[in-house]
GROMACS .gro file of C-alpha atoms in nm:
model
  257
    1UNK     CA    1  -3.561   4.283  -1.136
    2UNK     CA    2  -3.317   4.231  -0.851
    3UNK     CA    3  -3.427   3.882  -0.770
    4UNK     CA    4  -3.393   3.759  -1.125
    5UNK     CA    5  -3.053   3.922  -1.145
    6UNK     CA    6  -2.931   3.754  -0.840
    7UNK     CA    7  -3.077   3.421  -0.950
    8UNK     CA    8  -2.885   3.435  -1.282
    9UNK     CA    9  -2.569   3.503  -1.096
   10UNK     CA   10  -2.631   3.204  -0.864
   11UNK     CA   11  -2.693   2.986  -1.174
   12UNK     CA   12  -2.342   3.074  -1.295
   13UNK     CA   13  -2.172   2.955  -0.986
   14UNK     CA   14  -2.054   2.600  -0.907
   15UNK     CA   15  -2.289   2.405  -0.673
   16UNK     CA   16  -2.026   2.411  -0.384
   17UNK     CA   17  -1.974   2.782  -0.414
   18UNK     CA   18  -2.329   2.919  -0.451
   19UNK     CA   19  -2.439   2.881  -0.083
   20UNK     CA   20  -2.102   3.019   0.053
   21UNK     CA   21  -2.118   3.316  -0.182
   22UNK     CA   22  -2.474   3.402  -0.088
   23UNK     CA   23  -2.384   3.405   0.273
   24UNK     CA   24  -2.118   3.664   0.198
   25UNK     CA   25  -2.339   3.887  -0.013
   26UNK     CA   26  -2.671   3.856   0.156
   27UNK     CA   27  -2.601   4.138   0.398
   28UNK     CA   28  -2.463   4.364   0.122
   29UNK     CA   29  -2.780   4.308  -0.084
   30UNK     CA   30  -3.007   4.368   0.202
   31UNK     CA   31  -2.825   4.692   0.298
   32UNK     CA   32  -2.860   4.807  -0.061
   33UNK     CA   33  -3.225   4.758  -0.067
   34UNK     CA   34  -3.272   4.932   0.276
   35UNK     CA   35  -3.087   5.225   0.129
   36UNK     CA   36  -3.340   5.246  -0.145
   37UNK     CA   37  -3.069   5.176  -0.416
   38UNK     CA   38  -3.285   4.879  -0.523
   39UNK     CA   39  -3.651   4.911  -0.618
   40UNK     CA   40  -3.744   4.556  -0.516
   41UNK     CA   41  -3.656   4.342  -0.205
   42UNK     CA   42  -3.415   4.074  -0.350
   43UNK     CA   43  -3.511   3.810  -0.084
   44UNK     CA   44  -3.889   3.816  -0.090
   45UNK     CA   45  -3.870   3.490  -0.288
   46UNK     CA   46  -3.639   3.194  -0.210
   47UNK     CA   47  -3.351   3.136  -0.454
   48UNK     CA   48  -3.289   2.809  -0.629
   49UNK     CA   49  -2.943   2.674  -0.584
   50UNK     CA   50  -2.759   2.444  -0.834
   51UNK     CA   51  -2.754   2.087  -0.717
   52UNK     CA   52  -2.424   1.917  -0.673
   53UNK     CA   53  -2.378   1.611  -0.896
   54UNK     CA   54  -2.324   1.275  -0.700
   55UNK     CA   55  -1.954   1.192  -0.732
   56UNK     CA   56  -1.828   0.855  -0.821
   57UNK     CA   57  -1.689   0.678  -0.516
   58UNK     CA   58  -1.384   0.460  -0.574
   59UNK     CA   59  -1.320   0.134  -0.392
   60UNK     CA   60  -1.055  -0.122  -0.377
   61UNK     CA   61  -1.123  -0.492  -0.426
   62UNK     CA   62  -1.002  -0.721  -0.148
   63UNK     CA   63  -0.686  -0.800  -0.361
   64UNK     CA   64  -0.606  -0.432  -0.408
   65UNK     CA   65  -0.653  -0.369  -0.039
   66UNK     CA   66  -0.414  -0.648   0.051
   67UNK     CA   67  -0.150  -0.536  -0.200
   68UNK     CA   68  -0.154  -0.178  -0.084
   69UNK     CA   69  -0.160  -0.253   0.285
   70UNK     CA   70   0.135  -0.490   0.239
   71UNK     CA   71   0.335  -0.202   0.088
   72UNK     CA   72   0.265  -0.011   0.407
   73UNK     CA   73   0.396  -0.278   0.646
   74UNK     CA   74   0.680  -0.134   0.849
   75UNK     CA   75   0.547   0.222   0.797
   76UNK     CA   76   0.471   0.422   1.109
   77UNK     CA   77   0.119   0.470   0.982
   78UNK     CA   78   0.057   0.107   0.909
   79UNK     CA   79  -0.182   0.091   1.206
   80UNK     CA   80  -0.414   0.357   1.096
   81UNK     CA   81  -0.446   0.210   0.754
   82UNK     CA   82  -0.538  -0.130   0.908
   83UNK     CA   83  -0.803   0.045   1.114
   84UNK     CA   84  -0.946   0.240   0.829
   85UNK     CA   85  -0.968  -0.064   0.599
   86UNK     CA   86  -1.064  -0.313   0.870
   87UNK     CA   87  -1.317  -0.109   1.066
   88UNK     CA   88  -1.450   0.119   0.795
   89UNK     CA   89  -1.374   0.428   1.003
   90UNK     CA   90  -1.435   0.775   0.881
   91UNK     CA   91  -1.095   0.965   0.854
   92UNK     CA   92  -1.189   1.210   1.134
   93UNK     CA   93  -1.291   0.912   1.354
   94UNK     CA   94  -0.965   0.737   1.312
   95UNK     CA   95  -0.748   1.038   1.375
   96UNK     CA   96  -0.950   1.118   1.701
   97UNK     CA   97  -0.877   0.786   1.862
   98UNK     CA   98  -0.710   0.768   2.200
   99UNK     CA   99  -0.569   0.464   2.370
  100UNK     CA  100  -0.842   0.476   2.618
  101UNK     CA  101  -1.078   0.383   2.322
  102UNK     CA  102  -0.902   0.059   2.269
  103UNK     CA  103  -0.983  -0.246   2.470
  104UNK     CA  104  -0.713  -0.504   2.421
  105UNK     CA  105  -0.884  -0.780   2.634
  106UNK     CA  106  -1.209  -0.760   2.454
  107UNK     CA  107  -1.049  -0.660   2.121
  108UNK     CA  108  -1.290  -0.368   2.061
  109UNK     CA  109  -1.246  -0.007   1.957
  110UNK     CA  110  -1.488   0.267   2.078
  111UNK     CA  111  -1.590   0.530   1.832
  112UNK     CA  112  -1.725   0.839   2.011
  113UNK     CA  113  -1.561   1.145   1.870
  114UNK     CA  114  -1.427   1.320   1.559
  115UNK     CA  115  -1.149   1.557   1.480
  116UNK     CA  116  -1.198   1.862   1.272
  117UNK     CA  117  -0.918   2.069   1.124
  118UNK     CA  118  -1.003   2.422   1.211
  119UNK     CA  119  -0.860   2.653   1.483
  120UNK     CA  120  -1.023   2.575   1.813
  121UNK     CA  121  -1.063   2.776   2.142
  122UNK     CA  122  -0.718   2.646   2.260
  123UNK     CA  123  -0.548   2.802   1.945
  124UNK     CA  124  -0.455   2.461   1.803
  125UNK     CA  125  -0.538   2.403   1.433
  126UNK     CA  126  -0.797   2.131   1.509
  127UNK     CA  127  -1.096   2.060   1.736
  128UNK     CA  128  -1.214   1.731   1.887
  129UNK     CA  129  -1.598   1.702   1.914
  130UNK     CA  130  -1.871   1.454   1.991
  131UNK     CA  131  -2.086   1.372   1.683
  132UNK     CA  132  -2.452   1.461   1.733
  133UNK     CA  133  -2.576   1.145   1.544
  134UNK     CA  134  -2.595   0.877   1.810
  135UNK     CA  135  -2.546   0.603   1.553
  136UNK     CA  136  -2.200   0.729   1.492
  137UNK     CA  137  -2.124   0.625   1.860
  138UNK     CA  138  -2.045   0.256   1.829
  139UNK     CA  139  -1.816  -0.018   1.963
  140UNK     CA  140  -1.655  -0.248   1.710
  141UNK     CA  141  -1.493  -0.573   1.732
  142UNK     CA  142  -1.172  -0.599   1.527
  143UNK     CA  143  -0.966  -0.909   1.417
  144UNK     CA  144  -0.671  -1.026   1.645
  145UNK     CA  145  -0.427  -0.936   1.361
  146UNK     CA  146  -0.518  -0.559   1.390
  147UNK     CA  147  -0.477  -0.569   1.769
  148UNK     CA  148  -0.148  -0.732   1.740
  149UNK     CA  149  -0.028  -0.452   1.519
  150UNK     CA  150  -0.172  -0.184   1.749
  151UNK     CA  151   0.017  -0.337   2.048
  152UNK     CA  152   0.349  -0.324   1.855
  153UNK     CA  153   0.263   0.037   1.742
  154UNK     CA  154   0.189   0.141   2.100
  155UNK     CA  155   0.527   0.009   2.213
  156UNK     CA  156   0.695   0.209   1.928
  157UNK     CA  157   0.504   0.521   2.016
  158UNK     CA  158   0.597   0.503   2.396
  159UNK     CA  159   0.960   0.469   2.299
  160UNK     CA  160   0.973   0.742   2.022
  161UNK     CA  161   0.720   1.009   2.127
  162UNK     CA  162   0.693   1.240   2.424
  163UNK     CA  163   0.313   1.222   2.431
  164UNK     CA  164   0.058   0.949   2.342
  165UNK     CA  165  -0.246   1.173   2.349
  166UNK     CA  166  -0.359   1.052   2.018
  167UNK     CA  167  -0.295   0.707   1.879
  168UNK     CA  168  -0.230   0.829   1.532
  169UNK     CA  169  -0.002   1.127   1.610
  170UNK     CA  170   0.133   1.223   1.949
  171UNK     CA  171   0.027   1.536   2.138
  172UNK     CA  172  -0.178   1.625   1.830
  173UNK     CA  173  -0.344   1.407   1.570
  174UNK     CA  174  -0.174   1.356   1.234
  175UNK     CA  175  -0.256   1.604   0.966
  176UNK     CA  176  -0.485   1.457   0.691
  177UNK     CA  177  -0.231   1.541   0.417
  178UNK     CA  178   0.024   1.314   0.576
  179UNK     CA  179  -0.186   0.999   0.565
  180UNK     CA  180  -0.324   1.078   0.220
  181UNK     CA  181   0.040   1.107   0.094
  182UNK     CA  182   0.138   0.769   0.245
  183UNK     CA  183  -0.160   0.599   0.087
  184UNK     CA  184  -0.098   0.747  -0.244
  185UNK     CA  185   0.273   0.624  -0.237
  186UNK     CA  186   0.148   0.269  -0.130
  187UNK     CA  187  -0.099   0.256  -0.416
  188UNK     CA  188   0.179   0.353  -0.670
  189UNK     CA  189   0.418   0.087  -0.526
  190UNK     CA  190   0.143  -0.181  -0.536
  191UNK     CA  191   0.044  -0.089  -0.892
  192UNK     CA  192  -0.319  -0.033  -0.791
  193UNK     CA  193  -0.542   0.279  -0.863
  194UNK     CA  194  -0.515   0.576  -0.644
  195UNK     CA  195  -0.797   0.630  -0.391
  196UNK     CA  196  -0.853   0.854  -0.094
  197UNK     CA  197  -0.808   0.751   0.255
  198UNK     CA  198  -1.195   0.777   0.308
  199UNK     CA  199  -1.241   0.540   0.024
  200UNK     CA  200  -1.094   0.270   0.243
  201UNK     CA  201  -1.435   0.309   0.438
  202UNK     CA  202  -1.620   0.249   0.114
  203UNK     CA  203  -1.404  -0.053   0.033
  204UNK     CA  204  -1.474  -0.198   0.372
  205UNK     CA  205  -1.856  -0.176   0.345
  206UNK     CA  206  -1.841  -0.324  -0.014
  207UNK     CA  207  -1.617  -0.604   0.104
  208UNK     CA  208  -1.863  -0.695   0.382
  209UNK     CA  209  -2.152  -0.699   0.152
  210UNK     CA  210  -1.961  -0.909  -0.105
  211UNK     CA  211  -1.886  -1.164   0.163
  212UNK     CA  212  -2.261  -1.195   0.265
  213UNK     CA  213  -2.245  -0.997   0.588
  214UNK     CA  214  -2.602  -0.891   0.654
  215UNK     CA  215  -2.692  -0.533   0.563
  216UNK     CA  216  -2.800  -0.432   0.920
  217UNK     CA  217  -2.464  -0.532   1.048
  218UNK     CA  218  -2.299  -0.326   0.784
  219UNK     CA  219  -2.511  -0.039   0.874
  220UNK     CA  220  -2.429  -0.060   1.238
  221UNK     CA  221  -2.050  -0.097   1.177
  222UNK     CA  222  -2.047   0.205   0.942
  223UNK     CA  223  -2.249   0.416   1.198
  224UNK     CA  224  -2.520   0.511   0.963
  225UNK     CA  225  -2.853   0.639   1.090
  226UNK     CA  226  -3.028   0.530   0.781
  227UNK     CA  227  -3.023   0.186   0.620
  228UNK     CA  228  -3.079   0.356   0.280
  229UNK     CA  229  -2.753   0.553   0.325
  230UNK     CA  230  -2.570   0.226   0.358
  231UNK     CA  231  -2.714   0.080   0.039
  232UNK     CA  232  -2.709   0.395  -0.174
  233UNK     CA  233  -2.384   0.563  -0.082
  234UNK     CA  234  -2.138   0.297   0.039
  235UNK     CA  235  -2.227  -0.026  -0.116
  236UNK     CA  236  -2.070  -0.052  -0.461
  237UNK     CA  237  -2.065  -0.324  -0.715
  238UNK     CA  238  -1.726  -0.489  -0.759
  239UNK     CA  239  -1.603  -0.721  -1.028
  240UNK     CA  240  -1.619  -1.011  -0.790
  241UNK     CA  241  -1.984  -0.932  -0.701
  242UNK     CA  242  -2.069  -0.909  -1.065
  243UNK     CA  243  -1.904  -1.245  -1.150
  244UNK     CA  244  -2.081  -1.412  -0.858
  245UNK     CA  245  -2.416  -1.281  -0.974
  246UNK     CA  246  -2.354  -1.418  -1.325
  247UNK     CA  247  -2.273  -1.756  -1.175
  248UNK     CA  248  -2.578  -1.769  -0.976
  249UNK     CA  249  -2.794  -1.659  -1.289
  250UNK     CA  250  -2.631  -1.927  -1.490
  251UNK     CA  251  -2.741  -2.195  -1.241
  252UNK     CA  252  -3.096  -2.066  -1.255
  253UNK     CA  253  -3.126  -2.028  -1.630
  254UNK     CA  254  -2.909  -2.317  -1.732
  255UNK     CA  255  -2.943  -2.563  -1.452
  256UNK     CA  256  -2.820  -2.859  -1.658
  257UNK     CA  257  -2.475  -2.708  -1.719
   0.00000   0.00000   0.00000
């Protein structure tokens, strides 16, 4: 049976590969059936695809963030790490930032575009696009310390680059591999575990929750359409939160201590 044979093949593939592989072979299988080489139409019933297991998301504690960020001080990419950690930006949001998105007077940053690393119509290896999800469009207040660093970085960029099209880059945005490498080196120097640049976003959300920022504010700053997404995907238990919970429980269970 063609359908059963294809289903067994799909089951043998990794979750992330199955859909891509079927897009490639769907036309071949249909052509085979049309040419009467198969006795049964292979697509008359839907296929079941293996589910991708939820991956564990790493976060840094406030101490780990401060240690790693301090190791990056003086680095040309110091500003982007401050924005990622302080604003909880997605990597593609941070790399798409232009100076027009920064309001130094109001101390806000406007998030309204992403950068995707695939060849665009202009032949460049990236495309800048507007996210369809309206909640991803947001304006965030950032602390004065970050704006102070951004001002210093802007001065450096004007002196050292011919173009200031992108804040974190020049004429073109920085390649993701570059910032990942800088973060890995900083983690090693600080003696903290290695995380991805996107995990700074998770760390930011966790830090806000741990410091009693209300969940709706966290959702808005993260740019999530669903409150459930904020709670399920980006809010992780940290050692500090666990210790705090134990302290509160102790006061309830043993109020005389």
